[in-house]
Amino acid sequence: MLINADLHIHSPFSGGTSDTIDLRRIAAGAKMKGLQVVATGDCLHPAWQREIKKYEENGVIVVDGVHFVLGVEVEDKNRVHHVLLFPDFSAADEFRERIERHSPNIREEGRPKVSLSGAEILERAIETHALLGPAHAFTPWTSLYAYFDSLMDYYGKKPSFIELGLSADSEYADRISELHSLPFLTNSDAHSYMPHRLGREFNRLEVEEITWDEIRRAIEHNRIVLNVGFPPAKGKYNRTACSSCYRQYEKEKAAQMHWRCYCGGTIKKGVRDRIDELADSPRGVHPEGRPPYVHLIPLAEIIGQALGLEYHAGIVKKRWEELSRLGSEIEVLLDINISLIRKSAPPAVADAIEAFRNGTIRIVPGGGGKYGEVILP
Ligand SMILES: [Zn+2]
Ligand SMILES: [Zn+2]
């Protein structure tokens, strides 16, 4: 069977997240979106663990039909973020025991800081049978390639995967030959269960059944059949830009200005420019078995643009819910016959979905922390 899995999200115990996040709301959001599996996020945090344990039965965590796997993001001593996935609570607890004395805030923070190197954290992940890979690997802060030029040198051995982040896709990442041997994960890193965040990136996996062993095998043995996510330009760190006023720069110009914007703010190197520096080839050279990458834009944003409203406006939500009666968001965007969509949506919205399918939607690239903008034809 094929399942859609979003393997990196956060709980209310990480900074910058919504207080109202709980597993029931995440499960409801996942269902509307068309996800069968979601990582819990923040699974080392004591209070969030208690929430997760409410739904655990015989080692399986299922909420309203949506399966959860234990996952967490940690920050190492070099400020690099890593995503970890655990087989069960005892593995997660064992990992926590091994890093606890190196972490000042593991009891308070959903995304704990750990004063160990990436290699030391990977070692502990392997000992506890967890999967580990660098989170949003190319973003200009808190990512591996923000501070280091080689993933293999940084870890000293092969991690389980690399998470591409919203501003990159396979075409970008496969320009770097050291990544050819790694599975790519595309996850939302959602800080909310709202449909324009949860599942905005996800992985389609081929599994026999929805169990940890099968999910692990799918990641490790080339059974990721599809990566789905933003067109890279939609990501908020795609272009080199000021993190205060979002003015965009050519990389050479930014360097000339010592990465200081005219406004006084800091200029952040965009993912596109960073990958240009790291690449050994001008195009993505896909290794055998690399799955296709499908670019997706959240439906709420497409509706918002079509109606000239913000994606969080009440009427956008109403239209989104009407369309969701036809199927999951993913089905509405990709699969459901457009004539059916026309019966359930105003003409402008149906036109916008058709434009998305035809590839005639344009994106004004994001950068410096500002998302790219969707422009309808
Ligand atoms: Zn992160
Ligand atoms: Zn500026």
mmCIF file of C-alpha atoms in Angstrom, residues 1-3 37 67 205-218 223:
data_model
loop_
_atom_site.group_PDB
_atom_site.id
_atom_site.type_symbol
_atom_site.label_atom_id
_atom_site.label_comp_id
_atom_site.label_asym_id
_atom_site.label_seq_id
_atom_site.Cartn_x
_atom_site.Cartn_y
_atom_site.Cartn_z
ATOM 1 C CA MET A 1 0.000 0.000 0.000
ATOM 2 C CA LEU A 2 0.988 3.609 -0.514
ATOM 3 C CA ILE A 3 0.896 6.011 2.410
ATOM 4 C CA VAL A 37 1.166 8.962 9.018
ATOM 5 C CA HIS A 67 -0.858 6.709 12.691
ATOM 6 C CA LEU A 205 6.024 5.515 0.996
ATOM 7 C CA GLU A 206 5.360 1.993 -0.167
ATOM 8 C CA VAL A 207 4.690 -0.292 2.791
ATOM 9 C CA GLU A 208 3.124 -3.698 3.450
ATOM 10 C CA GLU A 209 1.325 -2.321 6.501
ATOM 11 C CA ILE A 210 1.583 0.794 8.640
ATOM 12 C CA THR A 211 4.180 -0.218 11.212
ATOM 13 C CA TRP A 212 7.474 1.248 12.344
ATOM 14 C CA ASP A 213 9.456 -1.572 10.714
ATOM 15 C CA GLU A 214 7.822 -0.958 7.364
ATOM 16 C CA ILE A 215 8.261 2.820 7.567
ATOM 17 C CA ARG A 216 11.914 2.365 8.499
ATOM 18 C CA ARG A 217 12.414 -0.092 5.618
ATOM 19 C CA ALA A 218 10.729 2.278 3.196
ATOM 20 C CA ARG A 223 10.712 2.616 -1.104
#
